[in-house]
XYZ file of C-alpha atoms in Angstrom:
445
model
C 2.619 -2.831 -3.703
C -0.029 -1.467 -0.709
C 0.157 0.839 2.045
C -0.010 -1.042 5.594
C -0.792 0.577 8.039
C -1.789 -2.088 10.773
C 1.674 -2.355 11.805
C 1.630 -2.838 16.789
C 5.095 -0.980 15.867
C 5.751 1.756 15.301
C 7.739 2.489 11.786
C 11.878 3.392 11.184
C 13.552 6.567 10.055
C 13.820 6.915 5.878
C 16.401 3.991 5.950
C 17.969 2.806 2.589
C 18.941 -0.658 3.873
C 15.309 -1.025 4.348
C 15.488 -1.621 -0.300
C 17.915 -3.680 -0.155
C 15.272 -6.703 -0.625
C 13.904 -5.510 -3.576
C 16.966 -5.160 -5.832
C 17.648 -8.481 -3.823
C 14.619 -9.427 -5.412
C 15.156 -6.886 -8.937
C 19.348 -8.975 -8.632
C 17.437 -12.132 -8.793
C 14.455 -11.626 -11.067
C 16.818 -9.688 -13.875
C 20.151 -11.964 -13.323
C 18.011 -14.948 -13.509
C 16.754 -13.747 -17.216
C 19.780 -12.548 -18.311
C 21.665 -15.397 -17.821
C 18.421 -17.881 -19.843
C 18.641 -15.045 -22.628
C 21.614 -15.003 -22.819
C 21.349 -19.399 -23.269
C 19.302 -18.541 -25.801
C 16.049 -20.029 -24.584
C 12.633 -18.815 -24.925
C 10.835 -17.003 -22.250
C 13.959 -16.391 -20.658
C 12.770 -13.179 -17.806
C 10.439 -16.499 -16.898
C 11.583 -19.102 -16.522
C 12.668 -18.542 -12.804
C 8.923 -17.731 -11.749
C 8.897 -14.706 -9.910
C 6.780 -15.553 -6.826
C 9.927 -17.470 -6.149
C 12.418 -15.336 -6.320
C 11.248 -12.426 -4.288
C 11.914 -15.453 -1.348
C 15.202 -14.782 -0.278
C 14.717 -10.922 -1.058
C 11.153 -11.910 2.709
C 13.678 -13.119 4.127
C 16.573 -10.499 4.053
C 13.987 -8.148 5.219
C 13.238 -10.577 7.945
C 16.881 -10.381 9.169
C 17.392 -6.851 8.186
C 14.234 -6.164 10.759
C 14.554 -4.767 14.040
C 11.784 -6.226 15.880
C 11.033 -9.305 17.722
C 10.396 -11.926 15.057
C 6.898 -12.954 16.125
C 6.411 -8.319 15.225
C 8.364 -8.458 12.065
C 6.047 -11.900 11.835
C 2.752 -10.407 12.324
C 3.771 -7.450 10.013
C 4.446 -9.410 7.673
C 1.474 -11.524 7.794
C -0.598 -8.182 8.523
C 1.129 -6.739 4.441
C -0.481 -10.389 3.866
C -3.538 -9.599 5.085
C -4.497 -5.761 3.442
C -7.749 -5.434 2.594
C -6.798 -3.702 -0.549
C -3.939 -6.781 -1.225
C -7.193 -9.505 -0.541
C -9.820 -7.850 -3.001
C -6.628 -7.721 -5.679
C -5.839 -11.174 -5.591
C -10.194 -12.255 -5.675
C -10.720 -9.732 -8.785
C -7.564 -12.016 -10.445
C -9.509 -15.251 -9.487
C -12.742 -14.105 -11.671
C -11.125 -12.566 -14.005
C -9.141 -14.968 -14.892
C -12.248 -17.874 -14.569
C -14.204 -15.073 -17.358
C -11.770 -15.470 -19.219
C -11.208 -18.854 -19.717
C -14.421 -19.959 -19.654
C -14.823 -17.625 -22.042
C -12.604 -19.085 -24.052
C -13.661 -22.572 -24.039
C -17.224 -21.204 -24.684
C -16.464 -19.764 -28.463
C -16.145 -16.385 -27.087
C -12.969 -14.980 -28.956
C -12.971 -16.927 -31.275
C -16.259 -16.288 -32.549
C -15.441 -11.767 -31.840
C -11.974 -12.609 -34.097
C -14.709 -14.422 -37.135
C -16.539 -11.156 -36.596
C -13.952 -9.218 -36.558
C -12.794 -10.206 -39.749
C -15.943 -9.483 -41.723
C -15.753 -6.937 -40.982
C -12.401 -5.232 -42.000
C -11.641 -4.331 -45.714
C -9.712 -5.978 -47.799
C -7.117 -2.954 -48.000
C -7.444 -1.586 -44.329
C -5.193 -4.902 -42.883
C -2.942 -3.570 -40.893
C -5.922 -1.270 -38.690
C -8.294 -3.574 -38.195
C -5.964 -6.017 -36.813
C -5.293 -3.321 -35.007
C -8.990 -2.762 -33.469
C -10.003 -6.858 -33.442
C -6.077 -6.963 -30.720
C -7.909 -3.751 -29.756
C -11.857 -5.164 -28.890
C -10.228 -8.610 -27.361
C -7.526 -7.230 -25.251
C -10.356 -4.430 -23.861
C -13.113 -7.823 -23.403
C -10.638 -10.720 -22.171
C -7.596 -8.504 -20.233
C -5.510 -10.281 -21.769
C -2.816 -8.651 -23.834
C -0.835 -12.323 -23.552
C -4.380 -13.977 -24.740
C -4.795 -11.923 -27.199
C -1.406 -12.684 -28.936
C -1.837 -16.237 -28.458
C -5.797 -15.697 -30.481
C -5.381 -13.112 -32.636
C -1.330 -14.505 -33.269
C -1.840 -17.390 -35.509
C -4.659 -15.378 -37.967
C -3.180 -12.377 -38.387
C 0.503 -14.241 -39.904
C -1.549 -16.013 -42.230
C -3.476 -12.637 -44.000
C -0.552 -11.652 -44.377
C 1.572 -14.148 -45.931
C -1.195 -13.953 -48.877
C -1.205 -10.283 -48.517
C 2.466 -9.364 -48.442
C 2.329 -7.262 -45.640
C 6.182 -7.300 -43.944
C 5.500 -9.035 -41.142
C 7.047 -7.217 -38.543
C 4.335 -4.252 -39.348
C 1.197 -7.033 -38.781
C 3.499 -8.457 -35.970
C 3.525 -4.473 -34.666
C -0.571 -4.152 -35.025
C -1.368 -7.152 -33.181
C 0.069 -5.992 -30.770
C -0.091 -2.084 -30.172
C -3.896 -3.432 -30.179
C -3.357 -6.120 -27.866
C -1.220 -3.701 -25.277
C -3.651 -1.169 -26.359
C -6.517 -2.704 -24.734
C -5.088 -4.747 -21.535
C -4.315 -1.411 -20.311
C -7.677 0.282 -20.535
C -9.433 -3.651 -19.445
C -11.696 -3.050 -16.354
C -10.317 -6.822 -15.519
C -7.041 -6.144 -16.728
C -4.512 -7.531 -13.835
C -3.109 -4.127 -14.450
C -6.197 -2.279 -14.285
C -6.438 -4.188 -11.388
C -3.671 -2.914 -9.337
C -3.202 0.144 -10.480
C -6.874 0.875 -8.870
C -6.355 -1.042 -6.172
C -2.919 0.381 -5.263
C -4.449 4.077 -5.022
C -8.267 3.412 -4.562
C -10.191 4.746 -7.034
C -13.209 2.800 -9.151
C -11.977 0.746 -12.333
C -14.905 2.458 -14.419
C -12.901 6.722 -13.072
C -9.754 4.855 -13.879
C -11.150 4.067 -17.361
C -12.593 7.083 -18.494
C -9.476 8.937 -17.479
C -6.890 6.583 -19.825
C -9.865 7.179 -22.623
C -8.157 10.778 -22.294
C -4.556 8.635 -23.137
C -5.690 6.510 -25.274
C -8.508 7.642 -27.774
C -5.424 10.421 -28.896
C -2.861 8.470 -29.287
C -5.083 4.931 -31.345
C -6.303 7.859 -33.833
C -2.929 8.601 -34.392
C -1.280 4.501 -34.422
C -5.232 3.598 -36.474
C -3.669 6.906 -39.073
C -0.139 5.413 -39.354
C -1.050 1.923 -39.697
C -3.550 2.760 -42.801
C -0.789 4.141 -44.328
C 0.622 1.520 -44.104
C -1.212 -1.022 -45.251
C 0.487 -1.991 -49.076
C -0.602 -5.330 -49.441
C -4.038 -6.612 -49.917
C -6.010 -9.871 -49.522
C -9.747 -10.713 -49.853
C -10.621 -12.570 -47.056
C -12.736 -15.927 -46.975
C -16.902 -14.970 -45.351
C -16.302 -15.451 -41.644
C -19.672 -17.829 -39.675
C -20.238 -15.298 -36.703
C -21.740 -16.323 -33.640
C -23.023 -12.900 -32.143
C -24.430 -14.746 -28.972
C -20.688 -16.239 -27.801
C -19.583 -12.425 -28.346
C -21.931 -11.499 -25.789
C -20.416 -11.826 -22.536
C -17.540 -9.706 -23.526
C -19.853 -7.002 -24.043
C -21.840 -7.187 -21.168
C -19.275 -7.152 -18.952
C -17.991 -3.922 -20.335
C -21.164 -1.827 -20.702
C -21.846 -3.273 -17.103
C -18.137 -1.712 -15.952
C -18.222 1.608 -17.627
C -21.741 1.749 -15.973
C -19.881 2.098 -12.667
C -21.606 -1.876 -11.649
C -19.438 -3.429 -8.841
C -16.068 -5.102 -10.735
C -17.154 -8.381 -8.414
C -21.160 -8.701 -9.510
C -19.270 -8.058 -13.218
C -17.342 -10.588 -13.353
C -19.878 -12.783 -11.496
C -22.432 -12.264 -14.291
C -19.824 -12.299 -17.273
C -18.721 -16.050 -15.836
C -22.613 -17.355 -15.579
C -23.083 -14.631 -19.191
C -20.421 -17.168 -20.515
C -21.572 -20.766 -18.953
C -24.903 -19.821 -20.498
C -23.002 -19.355 -24.173
C -21.737 -22.201 -24.151
C -24.743 -24.818 -22.476
C -27.138 -22.931 -25.413
C -24.713 -23.297 -28.316
C -22.321 -26.324 -27.439
C -22.313 -29.812 -25.241
C -20.987 -27.758 -22.749
C -21.923 -29.407 -19.065
C -22.298 -27.550 -16.257
C -18.800 -30.324 -14.819
C -16.929 -28.527 -16.948
C -17.453 -24.779 -17.341
C -16.377 -25.662 -12.770
C -13.529 -27.392 -14.548
C -13.003 -24.061 -16.867
C -13.266 -22.049 -14.482
C -10.840 -22.941 -11.845
C -8.432 -23.418 -14.413
C -8.859 -20.193 -15.296
C -7.807 -19.378 -11.094
C -5.321 -21.215 -11.829
C -4.496 -19.044 -14.578
C -3.723 -16.722 -11.970
C -1.166 -18.418 -9.782
C 1.441 -16.261 -10.004
C 0.589 -13.068 -9.811
C -2.245 -13.977 -7.193
C 0.471 -15.236 -4.993
C 3.252 -12.687 -5.538
C 1.151 -10.009 -4.903
C 0.384 -11.272 -1.592
C 4.018 -11.772 -1.383
C 5.069 -8.544 -2.511
C 2.632 -7.035 -0.133
C 3.959 -8.318 3.210
C 7.081 -7.694 1.796
C 6.074 -3.553 1.314
C 4.738 -3.938 4.356
C 8.423 -4.937 6.001
C 9.826 -2.197 4.570
C 7.211 0.489 4.929
C 7.869 -0.939 8.749
C 11.425 -0.011 8.220
C 11.661 3.103 6.364
C 12.559 1.990 2.666
C 9.214 3.052 1.184
C 10.120 6.561 3.291
C 13.264 6.966 1.491
C 11.997 6.899 -1.892
C 8.993 8.923 -0.970
C 12.105 11.752 0.092
C 14.433 11.019 -2.749
C 11.543 11.721 -5.196
C 10.304 14.390 -3.174
C 13.921 16.187 -3.729
C 14.116 15.739 -7.215
C 9.859 17.827 -7.305
C 11.034 19.706 -5.389
C 14.970 21.125 -7.780
C 12.631 21.014 -11.032
C 9.352 22.636 -9.922
C 9.550 25.373 -7.222
C 5.944 26.477 -7.030
C 2.952 24.573 -5.843
C -0.485 23.642 -7.404
C -0.220 22.691 -10.641
C 3.167 22.510 -11.401
C 3.323 20.698 -8.771
C 0.594 17.750 -9.416
C 2.581 17.773 -13.069
C 6.321 16.996 -11.102
C 4.427 14.109 -9.696
C 2.640 12.305 -11.822
C 6.350 12.232 -14.073
C 7.974 10.855 -10.698
C 4.982 8.067 -10.593
C 5.983 7.490 -14.303
C 9.473 7.341 -14.493
C 9.515 5.163 -11.793
C 6.724 3.035 -12.585
C 9.103 2.793 -15.806
C 12.058 2.778 -14.449
C 10.522 -0.889 -12.251
C 9.135 -2.103 -15.170
C 11.754 -1.912 -17.700
C 13.628 -3.913 -14.452
C 11.430 -6.894 -13.771
C 9.712 -6.426 -17.746
C 5.966 -7.430 -15.671
C 3.833 -4.047 -16.116
C 2.075 -5.644 -13.231
C 4.532 -6.671 -11.414
C 5.944 -2.615 -11.553
C 2.753 -1.519 -10.601
C 2.699 -3.038 -7.997
C 5.506 -2.406 -6.327
C 5.257 1.176 -7.411
C 1.903 1.670 -6.183
C 2.207 3.135 -2.769
C 5.299 5.266 -3.351
C 2.637 6.671 -5.894
C -0.173 6.696 -3.634
C 2.395 9.236 -1.205
C 2.574 11.566 -3.826
C -0.502 12.265 -5.035
C -1.565 12.799 -1.682
C 0.939 15.382 -1.035
C 0.706 16.847 -4.718
C -3.147 16.712 -4.908
C -2.766 14.210 -7.841
C -6.384 12.511 -7.760
C -6.442 8.245 -7.742
C -8.611 8.517 -10.445
C -5.113 10.529 -11.409
C -2.094 8.695 -10.295
C -4.220 4.955 -11.139
C -3.927 5.706 -15.123
C -0.129 8.220 -14.508
C 0.927 4.378 -13.608
C -0.912 2.159 -15.844
C -0.118 4.269 -18.832
C 3.409 4.221 -18.190
C 3.820 0.464 -17.149
C 1.660 -0.280 -20.502
C 4.276 1.706 -22.254
C 7.422 -0.017 -20.979
C 6.066 -3.840 -22.101
C 5.487 -2.463 -25.388
C 8.807 -1.595 -26.310
C 11.321 -3.665 -24.339
C 12.292 -7.180 -26.344
C 12.775 -8.917 -23.540
C 8.443 -8.891 -22.278
C 6.280 -12.047 -22.743
C 4.136 -9.968 -25.166
C 7.318 -9.250 -27.211
C 8.769 -12.979 -26.757
C 5.240 -14.883 -28.130
C 4.454 -12.687 -30.641
C 7.600 -13.662 -32.198
C 8.131 -16.586 -32.164
C 4.515 -17.124 -33.720
C 5.902 -14.961 -36.818
C 8.987 -15.814 -36.319
C 11.305 -13.044 -36.241
C 13.118 -11.189 -33.643
C 11.722 -9.551 -30.853
C 13.398 -6.645 -31.696
C 11.686 -6.330 -34.696
C 8.362 -6.494 -32.411
C 8.790 -3.751 -30.436
C 10.136 -1.673 -33.200
C 6.712 -1.736 -34.999
C 4.682 -1.003 -31.835
C 4.356 2.335 -33.298
C 1.089 2.663 -30.014
C 2.824 2.729 -27.124
C 5.729 5.146 -28.813
C 3.122 7.135 -29.513
C 1.178 6.574 -26.024
C 4.457 7.876 -24.861
C 4.757 11.078 -26.106
C 0.662 11.753 -25.919
C 0.991 10.785 -22.329
C 4.426 13.198 -21.762
C 2.387 16.020 -23.345
C -1.166 15.202 -21.841
C 0.520 15.450 -18.481
C 2.676 18.651 -18.496
C 0.017 20.737 -20.756
C -3.651 19.705 -19.255
C -4.948 22.055 -16.923
C -5.608 20.295 -13.182
C -9.214 20.576 -11.608
């Protein structure tokens, strides 16, 4: 959620009651997921769309408001129309368009082929970790990466005699590593916009956590690589990989994210025009298809922004901040670095708990954003640090919950239990340990 200070009314004092709409949203979303899971329905936690689950919560927030109805609606609409929410939604659309066009023009297949050509026959597990990591970093989606890589990884695992849960864990680890770092990932967009920092700054901050964890993960998967398969020669079209490489370079260089994504979309389209029978009409249709792929998170972000504004105006977010402040004061009597560390651990705990409930790392970041930003301002945590902590710990939980979309998708491909998949997602476990150590020990400048 993003802070909104545009409401004409004075905010109410801290109130637990103002949080009831959020609890209602979580109860509906989680309750539906648990019910459908008990019925054996695939993707149980995604049967009730989150934008629908939040509607009763918004109605309750309006009923709880002590403002006049017109003022309440103005507060709600100001939250939806906050510049951070609108910017976030526009980036979602552009990111979806790039992913759709790049995929349609063969970018994903070309990148997988390039990775397969470079994998040593005796290092298949770390090799697929790297392939999934690169594709997810470039595409900005762990789900899209798993969908593209899992079928190939399954065939290789069968041929090499590698245990399927291990290969599934390798692919899922790489996908979450890349999704967490990608500048066009919806989690990155949510974290940077809610905390008010540049994407390249958050990217560099994330590297401090992600690189050590990735190195240890690669070594572990290398040690566990017992199977071997001679992969057939792959025909690689380097031109189709260029759009992905371009957006990575331009984003890290600090170019405006809207410009980066626009260039990426154009390059992906030009690649299609040059290398295949790809028309302008198809190009436009794929862009629109990409917009549609972002519909759920687009609508939810706007509705959560409005709900956040209502809860903030009614004192709900102030109540949460006060409770966290009490915990920070209890465990950190000193100011300065000790207070900063405690605040970061508080942010980590909030986003982790939220993600455990909603099974969606982007939603958990959006929901936790306001509280994290308030903690960061009070305890001297830089915006890039706050954004990084939110994204890191949301990624950790997303990779370790067996009812998350990533675990469910890869388990369906490999015909294994989602629990087996997350039990081998070593990157998220190692990242959790690395992140806690860094938060506690790293000096603050």
